[in-house]
Short mmCIF file of C-alpha atoms in Angstrom, two decimals:
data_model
loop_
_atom_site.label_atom_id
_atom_site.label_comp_id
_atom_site.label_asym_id
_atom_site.label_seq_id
_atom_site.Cartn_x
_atom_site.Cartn_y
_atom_site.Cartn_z
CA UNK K 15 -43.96 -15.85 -25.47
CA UNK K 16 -46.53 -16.66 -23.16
CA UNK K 17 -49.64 -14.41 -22.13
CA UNK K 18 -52.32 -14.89 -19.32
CA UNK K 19 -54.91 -13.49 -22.02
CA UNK K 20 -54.80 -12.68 -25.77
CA UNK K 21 -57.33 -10.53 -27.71
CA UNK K 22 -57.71 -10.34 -31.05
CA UNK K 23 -59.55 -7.03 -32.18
CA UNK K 24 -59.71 -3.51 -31.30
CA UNK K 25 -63.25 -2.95 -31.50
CA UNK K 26 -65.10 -4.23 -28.99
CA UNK K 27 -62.10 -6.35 -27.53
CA UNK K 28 -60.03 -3.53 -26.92
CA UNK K 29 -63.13 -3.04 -23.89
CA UNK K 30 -61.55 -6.12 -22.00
CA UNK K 31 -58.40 -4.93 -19.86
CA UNK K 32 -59.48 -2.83 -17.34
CA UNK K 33 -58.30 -2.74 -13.87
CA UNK K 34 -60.06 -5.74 -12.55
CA UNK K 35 -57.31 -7.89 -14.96
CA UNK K 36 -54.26 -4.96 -14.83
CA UNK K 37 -52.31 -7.89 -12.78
CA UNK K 38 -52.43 -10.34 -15.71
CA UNK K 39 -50.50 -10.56 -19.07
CA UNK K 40 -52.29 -9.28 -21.65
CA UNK K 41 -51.45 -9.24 -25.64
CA UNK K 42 -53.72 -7.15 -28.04
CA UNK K 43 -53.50 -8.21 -31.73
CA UNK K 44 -54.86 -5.86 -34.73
CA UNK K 45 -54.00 -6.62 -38.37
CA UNK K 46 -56.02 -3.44 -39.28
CA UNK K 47 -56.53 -0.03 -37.89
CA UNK K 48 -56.76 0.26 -34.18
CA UNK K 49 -59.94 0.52 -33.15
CA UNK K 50 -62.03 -1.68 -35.80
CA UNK K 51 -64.64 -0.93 -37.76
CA UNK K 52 -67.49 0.97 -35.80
CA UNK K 53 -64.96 3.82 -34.90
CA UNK K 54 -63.38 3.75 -38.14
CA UNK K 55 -65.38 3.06 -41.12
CA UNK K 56 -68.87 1.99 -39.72
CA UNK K 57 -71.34 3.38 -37.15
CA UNK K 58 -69.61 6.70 -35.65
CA UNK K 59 -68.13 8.17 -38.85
CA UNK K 60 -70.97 6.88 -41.27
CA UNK K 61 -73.86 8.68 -38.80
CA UNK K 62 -71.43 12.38 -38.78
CA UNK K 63 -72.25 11.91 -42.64
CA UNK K 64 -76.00 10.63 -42.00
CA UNK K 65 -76.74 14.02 -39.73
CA UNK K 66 -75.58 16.71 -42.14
CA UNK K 67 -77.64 14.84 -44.73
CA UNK K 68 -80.75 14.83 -42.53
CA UNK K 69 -80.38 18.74 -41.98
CA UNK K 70 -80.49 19.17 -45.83
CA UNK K 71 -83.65 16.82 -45.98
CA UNK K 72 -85.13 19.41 -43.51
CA UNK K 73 -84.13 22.43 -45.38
CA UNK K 74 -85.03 21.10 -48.23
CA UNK K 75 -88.47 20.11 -46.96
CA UNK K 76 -89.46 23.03 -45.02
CA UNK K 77 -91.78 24.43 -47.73
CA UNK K 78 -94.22 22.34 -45.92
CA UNK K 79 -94.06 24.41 -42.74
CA UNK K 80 -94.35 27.83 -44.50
CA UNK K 81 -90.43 28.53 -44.28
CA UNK K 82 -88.95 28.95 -47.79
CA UNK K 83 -85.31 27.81 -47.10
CA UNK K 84 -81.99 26.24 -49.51
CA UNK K 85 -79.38 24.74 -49.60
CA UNK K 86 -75.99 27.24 -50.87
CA UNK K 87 -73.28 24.78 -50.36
CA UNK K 88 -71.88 21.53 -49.14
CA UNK K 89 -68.35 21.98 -48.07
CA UNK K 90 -67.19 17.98 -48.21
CA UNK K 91 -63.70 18.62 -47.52
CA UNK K 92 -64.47 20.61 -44.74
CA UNK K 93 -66.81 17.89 -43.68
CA UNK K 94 -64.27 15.10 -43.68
CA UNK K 95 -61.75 17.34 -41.84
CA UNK K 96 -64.04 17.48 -39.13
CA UNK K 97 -65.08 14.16 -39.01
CA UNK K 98 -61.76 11.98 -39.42
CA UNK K 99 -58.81 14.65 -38.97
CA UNK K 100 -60.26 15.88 -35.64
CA UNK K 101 -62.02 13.42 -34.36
CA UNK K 102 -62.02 10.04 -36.39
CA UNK K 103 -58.06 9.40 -36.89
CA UNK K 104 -56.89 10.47 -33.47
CA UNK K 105 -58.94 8.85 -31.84
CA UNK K 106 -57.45 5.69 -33.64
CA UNK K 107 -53.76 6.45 -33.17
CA UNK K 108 -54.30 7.68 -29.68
CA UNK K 109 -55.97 4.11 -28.85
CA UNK K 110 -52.72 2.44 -30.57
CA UNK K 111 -50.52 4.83 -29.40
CA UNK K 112 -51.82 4.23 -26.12
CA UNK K 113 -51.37 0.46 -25.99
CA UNK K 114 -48.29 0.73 -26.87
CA UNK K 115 -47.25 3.19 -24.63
CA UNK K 116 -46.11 2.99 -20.46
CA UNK K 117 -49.81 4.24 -19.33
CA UNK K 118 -50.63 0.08 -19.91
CA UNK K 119 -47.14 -2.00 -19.02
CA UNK K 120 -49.45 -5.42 -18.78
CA UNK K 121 -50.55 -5.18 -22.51
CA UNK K 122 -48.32 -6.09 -25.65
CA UNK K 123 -49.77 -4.77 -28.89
CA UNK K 124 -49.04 -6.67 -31.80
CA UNK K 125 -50.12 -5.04 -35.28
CA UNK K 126 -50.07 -8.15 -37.46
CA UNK K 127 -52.22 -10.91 -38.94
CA UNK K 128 -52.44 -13.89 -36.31
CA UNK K 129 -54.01 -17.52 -37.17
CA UNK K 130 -54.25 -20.41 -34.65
CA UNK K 131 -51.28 -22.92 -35.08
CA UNK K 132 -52.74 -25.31 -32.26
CA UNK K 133 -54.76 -24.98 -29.08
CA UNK K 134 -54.52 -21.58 -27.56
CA UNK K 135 -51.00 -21.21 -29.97
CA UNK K 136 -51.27 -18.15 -32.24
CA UNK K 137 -49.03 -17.38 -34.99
CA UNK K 138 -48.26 -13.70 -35.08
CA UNK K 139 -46.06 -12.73 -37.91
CA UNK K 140 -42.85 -14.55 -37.41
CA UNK K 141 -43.75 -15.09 -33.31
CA UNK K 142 -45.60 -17.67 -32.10
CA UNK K 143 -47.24 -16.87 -28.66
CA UNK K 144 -49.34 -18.68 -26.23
CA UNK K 145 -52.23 -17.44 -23.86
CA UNK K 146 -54.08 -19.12 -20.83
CA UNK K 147 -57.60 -17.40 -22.40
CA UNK K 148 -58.37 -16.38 -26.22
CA UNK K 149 -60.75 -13.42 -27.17
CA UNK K 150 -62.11 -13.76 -30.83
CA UNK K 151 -63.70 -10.30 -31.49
CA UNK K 152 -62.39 -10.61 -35.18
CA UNK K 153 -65.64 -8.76 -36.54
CA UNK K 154 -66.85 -9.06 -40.47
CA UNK K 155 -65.51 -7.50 -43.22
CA UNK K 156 -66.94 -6.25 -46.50
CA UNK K 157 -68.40 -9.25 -49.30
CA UNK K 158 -66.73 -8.52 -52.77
CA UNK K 159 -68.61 -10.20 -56.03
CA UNK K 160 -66.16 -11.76 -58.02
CA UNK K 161 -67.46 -9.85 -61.11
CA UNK K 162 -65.86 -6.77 -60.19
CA UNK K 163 -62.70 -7.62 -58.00
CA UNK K 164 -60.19 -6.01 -60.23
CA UNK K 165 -62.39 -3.09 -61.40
CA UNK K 166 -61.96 0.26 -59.36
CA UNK K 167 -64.83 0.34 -56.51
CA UNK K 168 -65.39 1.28 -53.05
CA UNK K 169 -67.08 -0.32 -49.72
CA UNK K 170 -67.39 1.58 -46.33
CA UNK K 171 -64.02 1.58 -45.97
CA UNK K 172 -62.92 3.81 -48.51
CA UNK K 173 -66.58 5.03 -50.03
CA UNK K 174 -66.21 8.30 -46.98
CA UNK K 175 -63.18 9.51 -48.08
CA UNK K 176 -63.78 10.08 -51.91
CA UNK K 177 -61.87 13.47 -52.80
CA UNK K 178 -65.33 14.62 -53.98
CA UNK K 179 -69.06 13.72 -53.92
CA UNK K 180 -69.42 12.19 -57.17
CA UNK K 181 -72.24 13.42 -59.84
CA UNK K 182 -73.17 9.75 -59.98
CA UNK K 183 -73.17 6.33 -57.97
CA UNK K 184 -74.23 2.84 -58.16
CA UNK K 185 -74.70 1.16 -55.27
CA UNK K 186 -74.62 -2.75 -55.37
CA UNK K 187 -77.26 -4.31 -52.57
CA UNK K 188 -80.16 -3.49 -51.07
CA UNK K 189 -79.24 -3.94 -47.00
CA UNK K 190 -78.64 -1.31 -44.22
CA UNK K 191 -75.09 -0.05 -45.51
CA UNK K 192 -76.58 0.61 -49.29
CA UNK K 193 -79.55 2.99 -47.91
CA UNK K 194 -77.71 4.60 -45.79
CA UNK K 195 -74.83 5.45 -47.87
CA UNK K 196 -77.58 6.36 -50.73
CA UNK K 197 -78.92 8.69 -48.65
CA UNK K 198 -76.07 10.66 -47.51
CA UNK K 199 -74.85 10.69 -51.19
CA UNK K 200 -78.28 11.91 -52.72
CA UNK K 201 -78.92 14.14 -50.35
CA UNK K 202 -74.99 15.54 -50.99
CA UNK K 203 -75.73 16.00 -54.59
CA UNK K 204 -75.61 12.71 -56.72
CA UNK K 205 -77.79 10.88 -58.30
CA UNK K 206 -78.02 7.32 -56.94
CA UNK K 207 -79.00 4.37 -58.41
CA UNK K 208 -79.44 1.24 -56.35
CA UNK K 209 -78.92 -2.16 -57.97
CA UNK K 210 -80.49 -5.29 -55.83
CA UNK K 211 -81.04 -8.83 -56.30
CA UNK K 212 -84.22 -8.97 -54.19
CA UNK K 213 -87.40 -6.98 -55.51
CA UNK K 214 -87.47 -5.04 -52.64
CA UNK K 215 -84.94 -3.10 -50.40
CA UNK K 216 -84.41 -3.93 -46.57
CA UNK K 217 -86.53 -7.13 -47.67
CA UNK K 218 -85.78 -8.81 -43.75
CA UNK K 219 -87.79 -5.96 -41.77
CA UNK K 220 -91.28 -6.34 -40.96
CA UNK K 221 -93.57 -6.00 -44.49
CA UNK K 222 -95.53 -2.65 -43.49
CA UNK K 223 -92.21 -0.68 -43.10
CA UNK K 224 -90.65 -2.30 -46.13
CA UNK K 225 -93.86 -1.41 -48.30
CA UNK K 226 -93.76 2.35 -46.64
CA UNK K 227 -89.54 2.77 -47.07
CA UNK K 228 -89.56 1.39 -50.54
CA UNK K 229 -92.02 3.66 -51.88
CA UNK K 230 -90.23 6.57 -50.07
CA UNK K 231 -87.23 5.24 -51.66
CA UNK K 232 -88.33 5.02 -55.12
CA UNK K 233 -88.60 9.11 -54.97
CA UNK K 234 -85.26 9.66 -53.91
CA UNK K 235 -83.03 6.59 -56.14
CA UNK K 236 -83.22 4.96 -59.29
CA UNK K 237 -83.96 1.37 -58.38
CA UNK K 238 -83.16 -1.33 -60.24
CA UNK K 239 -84.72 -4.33 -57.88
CA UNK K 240 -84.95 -7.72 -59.11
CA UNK K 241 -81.54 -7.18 -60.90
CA UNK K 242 -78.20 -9.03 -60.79
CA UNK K 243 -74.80 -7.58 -62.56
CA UNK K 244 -73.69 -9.71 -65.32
CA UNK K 245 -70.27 -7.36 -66.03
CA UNK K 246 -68.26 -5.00 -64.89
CA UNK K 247 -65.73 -2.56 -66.91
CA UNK K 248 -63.61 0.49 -66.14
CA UNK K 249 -64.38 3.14 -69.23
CA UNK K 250 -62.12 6.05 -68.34
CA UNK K 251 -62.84 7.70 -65.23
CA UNK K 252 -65.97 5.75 -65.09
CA UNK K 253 -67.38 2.50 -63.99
CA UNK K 254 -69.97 0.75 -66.52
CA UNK K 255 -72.66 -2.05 -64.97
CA UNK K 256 -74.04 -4.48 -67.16
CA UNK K 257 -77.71 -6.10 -65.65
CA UNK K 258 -79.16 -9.45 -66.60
CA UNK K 259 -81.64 -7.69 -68.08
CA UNK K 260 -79.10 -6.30 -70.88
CA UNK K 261 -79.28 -2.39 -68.97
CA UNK K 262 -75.91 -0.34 -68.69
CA UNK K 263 -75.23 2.01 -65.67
CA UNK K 264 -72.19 4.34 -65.94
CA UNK K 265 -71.38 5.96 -63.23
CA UNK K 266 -68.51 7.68 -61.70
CA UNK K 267 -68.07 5.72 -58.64
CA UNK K 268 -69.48 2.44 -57.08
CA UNK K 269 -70.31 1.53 -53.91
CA UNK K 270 -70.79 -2.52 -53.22
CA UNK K 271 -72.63 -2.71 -49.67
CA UNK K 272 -73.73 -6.55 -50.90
CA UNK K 273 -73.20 -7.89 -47.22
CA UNK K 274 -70.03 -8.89 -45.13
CA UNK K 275 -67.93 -12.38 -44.50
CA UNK K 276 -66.78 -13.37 -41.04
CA UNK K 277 -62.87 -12.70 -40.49
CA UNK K 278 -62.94 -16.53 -38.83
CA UNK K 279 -61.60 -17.59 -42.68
CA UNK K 280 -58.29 -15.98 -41.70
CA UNK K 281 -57.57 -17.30 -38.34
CA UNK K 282 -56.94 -21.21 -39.40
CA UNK K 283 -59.52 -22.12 -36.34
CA UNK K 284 -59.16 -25.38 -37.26
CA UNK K 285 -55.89 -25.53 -35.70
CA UNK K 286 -57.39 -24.46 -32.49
CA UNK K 287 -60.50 -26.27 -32.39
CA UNK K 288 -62.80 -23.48 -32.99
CA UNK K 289 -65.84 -24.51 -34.60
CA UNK K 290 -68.11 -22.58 -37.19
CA UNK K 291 -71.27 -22.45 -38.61
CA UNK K 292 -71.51 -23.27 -43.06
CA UNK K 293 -71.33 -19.17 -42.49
CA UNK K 294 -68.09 -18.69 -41.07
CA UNK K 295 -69.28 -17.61 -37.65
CA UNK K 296 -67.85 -18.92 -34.76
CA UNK K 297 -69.61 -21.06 -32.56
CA UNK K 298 -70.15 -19.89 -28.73
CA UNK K 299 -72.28 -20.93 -26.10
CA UNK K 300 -74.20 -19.01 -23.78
CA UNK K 301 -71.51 -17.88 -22.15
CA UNK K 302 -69.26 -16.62 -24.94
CA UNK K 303 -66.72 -19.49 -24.27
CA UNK K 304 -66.27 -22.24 -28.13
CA UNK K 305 -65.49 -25.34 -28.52
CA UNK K 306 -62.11 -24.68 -27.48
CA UNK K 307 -61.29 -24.33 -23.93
CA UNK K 308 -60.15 -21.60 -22.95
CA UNK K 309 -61.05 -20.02 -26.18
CA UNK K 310 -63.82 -16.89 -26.74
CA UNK K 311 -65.50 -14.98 -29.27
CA UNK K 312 -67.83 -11.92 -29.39
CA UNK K 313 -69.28 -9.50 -31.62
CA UNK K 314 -69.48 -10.22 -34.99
CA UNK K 315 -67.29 -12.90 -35.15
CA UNK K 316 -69.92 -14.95 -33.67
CA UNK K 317 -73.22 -12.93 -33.58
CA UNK K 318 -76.38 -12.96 -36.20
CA UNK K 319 -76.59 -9.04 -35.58
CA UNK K 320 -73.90 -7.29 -36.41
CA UNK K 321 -74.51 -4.70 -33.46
CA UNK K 322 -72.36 -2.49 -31.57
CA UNK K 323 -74.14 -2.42 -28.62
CA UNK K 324 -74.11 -6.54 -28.82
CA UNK K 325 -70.57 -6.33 -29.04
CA UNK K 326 -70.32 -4.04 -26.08
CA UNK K 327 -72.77 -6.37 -24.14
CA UNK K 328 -71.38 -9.27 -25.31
CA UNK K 329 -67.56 -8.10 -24.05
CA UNK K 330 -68.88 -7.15 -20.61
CA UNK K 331 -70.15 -10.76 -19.87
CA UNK K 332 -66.80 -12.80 -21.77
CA UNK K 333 -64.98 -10.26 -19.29
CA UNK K 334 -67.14 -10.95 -16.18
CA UNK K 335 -67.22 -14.77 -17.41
CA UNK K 336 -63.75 -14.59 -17.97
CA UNK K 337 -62.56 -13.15 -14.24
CA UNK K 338 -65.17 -15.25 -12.85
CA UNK K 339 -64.82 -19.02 -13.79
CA UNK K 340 -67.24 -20.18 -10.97
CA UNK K 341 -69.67 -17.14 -11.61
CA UNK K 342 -70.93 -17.13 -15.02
CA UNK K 343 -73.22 -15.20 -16.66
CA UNK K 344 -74.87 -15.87 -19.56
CA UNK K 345 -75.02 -13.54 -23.01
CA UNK K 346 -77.82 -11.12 -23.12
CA UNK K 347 -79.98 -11.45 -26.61
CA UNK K 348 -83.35 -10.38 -25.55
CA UNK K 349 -84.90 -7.37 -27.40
CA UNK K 350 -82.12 -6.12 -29.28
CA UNK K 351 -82.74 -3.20 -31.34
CA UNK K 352 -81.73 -1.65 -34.26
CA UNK K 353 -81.77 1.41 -36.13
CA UNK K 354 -81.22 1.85 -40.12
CA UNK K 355 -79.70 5.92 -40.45
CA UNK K 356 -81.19 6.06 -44.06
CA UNK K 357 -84.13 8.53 -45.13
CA UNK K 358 -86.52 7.67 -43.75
CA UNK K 359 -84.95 6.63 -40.58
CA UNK K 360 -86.14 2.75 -39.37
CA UNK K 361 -85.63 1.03 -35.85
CA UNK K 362 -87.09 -2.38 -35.02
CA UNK K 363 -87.18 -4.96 -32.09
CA UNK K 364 -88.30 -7.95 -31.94
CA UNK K 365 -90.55 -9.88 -34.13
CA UNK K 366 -91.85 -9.24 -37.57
CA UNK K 367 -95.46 -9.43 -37.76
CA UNK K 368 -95.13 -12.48 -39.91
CA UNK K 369 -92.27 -13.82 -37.50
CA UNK K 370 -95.13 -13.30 -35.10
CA UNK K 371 -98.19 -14.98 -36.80
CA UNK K 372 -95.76 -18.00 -37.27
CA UNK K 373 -96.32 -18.74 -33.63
CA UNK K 374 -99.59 -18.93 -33.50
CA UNK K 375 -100.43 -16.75 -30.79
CA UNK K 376 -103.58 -14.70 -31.26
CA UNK K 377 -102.19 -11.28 -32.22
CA UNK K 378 -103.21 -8.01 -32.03
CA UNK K 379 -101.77 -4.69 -34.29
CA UNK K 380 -101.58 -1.15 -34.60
CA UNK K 381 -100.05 0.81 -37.00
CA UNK K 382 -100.13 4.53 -35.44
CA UNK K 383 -99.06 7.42 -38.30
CA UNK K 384 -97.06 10.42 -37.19
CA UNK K 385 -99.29 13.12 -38.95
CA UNK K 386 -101.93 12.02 -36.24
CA UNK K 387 -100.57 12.91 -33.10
CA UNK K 388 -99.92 16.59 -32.14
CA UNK K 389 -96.34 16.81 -32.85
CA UNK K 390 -96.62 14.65 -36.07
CA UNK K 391 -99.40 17.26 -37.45
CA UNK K 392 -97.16 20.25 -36.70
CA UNK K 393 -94.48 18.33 -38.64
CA UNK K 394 -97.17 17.84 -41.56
CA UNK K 395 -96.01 14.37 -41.78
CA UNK K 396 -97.14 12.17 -44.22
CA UNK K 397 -94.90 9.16 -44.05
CA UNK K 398 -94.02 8.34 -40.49
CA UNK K 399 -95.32 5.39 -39.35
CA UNK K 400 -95.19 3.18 -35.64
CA UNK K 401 -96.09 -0.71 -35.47
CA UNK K 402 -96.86 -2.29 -32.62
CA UNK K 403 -97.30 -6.17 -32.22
CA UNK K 404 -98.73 -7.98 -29.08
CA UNK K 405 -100.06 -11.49 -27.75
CA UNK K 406 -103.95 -10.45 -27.55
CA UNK K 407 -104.46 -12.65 -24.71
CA UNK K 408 -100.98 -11.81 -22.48
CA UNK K 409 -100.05 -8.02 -23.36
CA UNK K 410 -96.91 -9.24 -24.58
CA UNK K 411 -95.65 -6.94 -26.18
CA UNK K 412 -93.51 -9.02 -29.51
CA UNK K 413 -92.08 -6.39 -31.73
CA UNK K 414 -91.96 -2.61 -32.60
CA UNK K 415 -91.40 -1.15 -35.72
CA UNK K 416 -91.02 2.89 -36.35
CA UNK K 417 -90.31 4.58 -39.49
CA UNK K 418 -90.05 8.47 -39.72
CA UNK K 419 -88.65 11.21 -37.82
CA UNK K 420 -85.99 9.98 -34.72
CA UNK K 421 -87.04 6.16 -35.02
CA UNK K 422 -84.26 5.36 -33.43
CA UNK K 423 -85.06 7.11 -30.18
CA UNK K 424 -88.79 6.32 -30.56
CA UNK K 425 -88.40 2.80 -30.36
CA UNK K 426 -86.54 2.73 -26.97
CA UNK K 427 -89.69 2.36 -25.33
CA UNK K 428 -90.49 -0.55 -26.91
CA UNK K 429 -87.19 -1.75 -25.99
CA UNK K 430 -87.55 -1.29 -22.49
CA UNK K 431 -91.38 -3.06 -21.99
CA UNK K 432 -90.18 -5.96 -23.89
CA UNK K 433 -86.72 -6.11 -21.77
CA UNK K 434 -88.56 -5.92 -18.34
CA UNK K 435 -91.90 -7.72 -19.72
CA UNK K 436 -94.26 -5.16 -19.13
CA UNK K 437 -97.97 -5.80 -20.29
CA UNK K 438 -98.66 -3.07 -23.22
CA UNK K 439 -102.05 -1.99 -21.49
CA UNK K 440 -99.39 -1.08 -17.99
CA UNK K 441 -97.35 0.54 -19.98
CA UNK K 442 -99.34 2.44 -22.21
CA UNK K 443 -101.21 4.09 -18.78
CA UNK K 444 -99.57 3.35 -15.96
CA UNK K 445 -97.09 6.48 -16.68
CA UNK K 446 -97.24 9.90 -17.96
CA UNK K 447 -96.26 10.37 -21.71
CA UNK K 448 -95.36 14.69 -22.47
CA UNK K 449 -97.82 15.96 -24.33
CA UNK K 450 -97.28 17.15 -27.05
CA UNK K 451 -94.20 14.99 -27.31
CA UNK K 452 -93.27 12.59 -31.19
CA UNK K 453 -93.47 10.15 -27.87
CA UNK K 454 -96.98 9.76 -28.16
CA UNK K 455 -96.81 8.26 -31.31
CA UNK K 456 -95.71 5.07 -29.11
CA UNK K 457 -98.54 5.56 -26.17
CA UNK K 458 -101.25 5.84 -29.03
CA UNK K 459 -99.76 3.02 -30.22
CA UNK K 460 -100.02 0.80 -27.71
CA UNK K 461 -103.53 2.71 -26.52
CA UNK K 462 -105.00 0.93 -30.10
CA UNK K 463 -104.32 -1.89 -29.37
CA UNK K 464 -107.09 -4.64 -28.72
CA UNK K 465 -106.88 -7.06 -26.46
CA UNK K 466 -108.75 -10.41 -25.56
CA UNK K 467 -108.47 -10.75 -22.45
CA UNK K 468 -109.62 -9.21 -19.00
CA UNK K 469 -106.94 -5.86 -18.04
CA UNK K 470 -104.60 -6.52 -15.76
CA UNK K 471 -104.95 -5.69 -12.01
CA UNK K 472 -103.81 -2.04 -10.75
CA UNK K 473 -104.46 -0.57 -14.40
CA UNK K 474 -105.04 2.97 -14.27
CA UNK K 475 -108.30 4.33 -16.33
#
């Protein structure tokens, strides 16, 4: 069977037909659950568990504003039936059921495993099929130690729908899923211990907001950083960890968020002529297109970041690219945030300060606290922090860094002067900033800044 295009993936992938290609051929292949992982078992449903856990951090914390407040209950299963029953699951089916259905009579959906058997020749169960154009957006899945394949654990994909919160849980890394997940859990009721080879947690962010998290994160968790796990045995209904260091950890459930391996292992790309990197991820240009013709990938198959919105970028140019042979476009990469839903909550863009120093450009930093703007001080915060980095000479502004309350909204700012390269002194006065908005913890920000170098022409006093 021959198709004009082929997809493989529902995340991001399933993005591609749309009415500008309703006159072509079109199969869909998904080996998994329709919709792939952010919908199912990463971003959306992980964040309706982050929230609820936020609101008990606030209720829990409001002593601090005068208001005496607690927590009565948690009602889990009520809290999974909202998130997967009602919204979760049929959103899933409907997408499947959808592809299958009359509403799309271009599009075959195939619900099997497919691997390349030659150039733009997919084998799809017992069918082999044939497309004009190939759309890798095969994503990552979870990274399993061989230590404790074959003892009962859980990942992402299975960790949200526990019957119960368990009294205790190990989790195995140190990255974005394990501080997430240990927050919802802890702040759910159990007692969390983090196990992680590196000394310190979220060890790739810039150095001020790993010192600040980590010592917010010692209060909540019992860390053990620096650690490895030697063993791993089922006792009963629990799990027991043995460290290098001869310590044992029973808990009732485990968690391993140790990092995630590229799907490209179980498409045979070899046959096809896709190249990867010693990493499994697949090799594109700037235009999305590998070394196969006719042959693309997106998302995490072939991305450092591990992004939705890079996927969803990254899908509108292979589909523009893809409609428009003589009109390329090239993939978007610059100043691509991210946020880490953990408590508390972290967003970043751009460079490190030490990613920064590294290119010798005469710097200039501010780190601007919460507590010291007007909306921070109502909050009596005492942790939230903003970093700013910027070429002393230029105004460049080269990477933002927020930790505290909403990060992940604060830092959209950032995002936008470094997309449109706007000089930090324009931005910080050029516009109007609400007082006494959490927002001026980015304008004072940028207002401390110190720069070498005459200010720019039209800049407001």
């Amino acid at each position: 069977m021959h198709f004009d295009l082929i997809i493989i993936g529902t995340g991001s992938g399933n993005s591609i037909p749309s009415p500008d290609n309703e006159h072509l051929s079109i199969a869909i292949i998904e080996k998994g659950v329709f919709g792939g992982t952010c919908i199912n078992v990463g971003c959306i449903p992980t964040k309706m568990f982050v929230y609820p856990s936020d609101v008990i951090r606030e209720i829990e914390g409001a002593s601090r504003v005068s208001v005496q407040a607690s927590v009565q209950e948690v009602d889990w299963q009520d809290l999974q039936r909202r998130i997967f029953s009602e919204r979760i699951d049929p959103i899933s089916e409907g997408g499947a059921k959808y592809r299958r259905g009359e509403e799309t009579p271009n599009i075959t959906l195939f619900e099997q495993a497919a691997e390349f058997v030659g150039p733009r020749t997919l084998k799809v169960g017992d069918e082999v099929i044939t497309g004009d154009q190939i759309v890798l957006a095969t994503g990552t899945r979870p990274f399993i130690p061989e230590y404790i394949q074959g003892v009962r654990h859980h990942t992402n994909e299975s960790i949200m729908r526990l019957p119960e919160v368990p009294e205790t849980l190990t989790i195995l890394g140190g990255g974005i899923v394990a501080v997430e997940f240990a927050h919802v859990f802890s702040a759910l009721g159990s007692r969390v211990t983090l196990v992680n080879r590196s000394p310190r947690l979220l060890r790739k962010l810039d150095d001020t907001i790993v010192e600040r998290f980590n010592e917010q994160a010692a209060a909540q968790w019992d860390l053990k950083l620096g650690r490895t796990v030697e063993r791993a045995e089922e006792r009963g209904d629990s799990i027991a960890l043995t460290l290098d260091d001869g310590t044992e950890i029973i808990s009732d459930e485990v968690l391993v968020a140790m990092g995630r391996i590229n799907n490209s292992d179980t498409l045979n790309v070899e046959a096809g002529g896709v190249e990867i990197n010693d990493n499994g991820r697949i090799l594109v240009d700037d235009y999305g297109r590998t070394s196969a013709d006719g042959v693309w990938a997106l998302g995490d198959a072939s991305n450092e970041f591990e992004l939705k919105h890079v996927a969803n970028n990254e899908q509108r140019v292979v589909a523009h690219n893809i409609a428009h042979p003589d009109d390329l476009i090239a993939l978007n990469h610059r100043a691509v945030p991210s946020g880490v839903f953990t408590h508390p909550q972290i967003a970043t863009v751009g460079m490190t300060e030490a990613q920064a120093r590294d290119t010798g450009r005469t710097l200039t930093v501010k780190v601007q606290n919460f507590g010291d703007v007007a909306y921070g001080w109502a909050m009596e915060d005492q942790v939230g922090i903003a970093k700013v980095i910027a070429d002393a000479e230029t105004g460049e502004i080269l990477g933002a860094h927020v930790l505290g309350h909403q990060a992940a909204t604060l830092i959209q700012p950032f995002v936008t002067a470094m997309t449109f390269g706007i000089d930090a002194r324009v931005f910080a006065k050029n516009q109007y900033w609400p007082h006494p908005a959490l927002t001026e913890v980015v304008e004072n920000a940028l207002l401390g800044l110190e720069f070498s170098s005459p200010d720019p022409e039209g800049l407001l006093p």
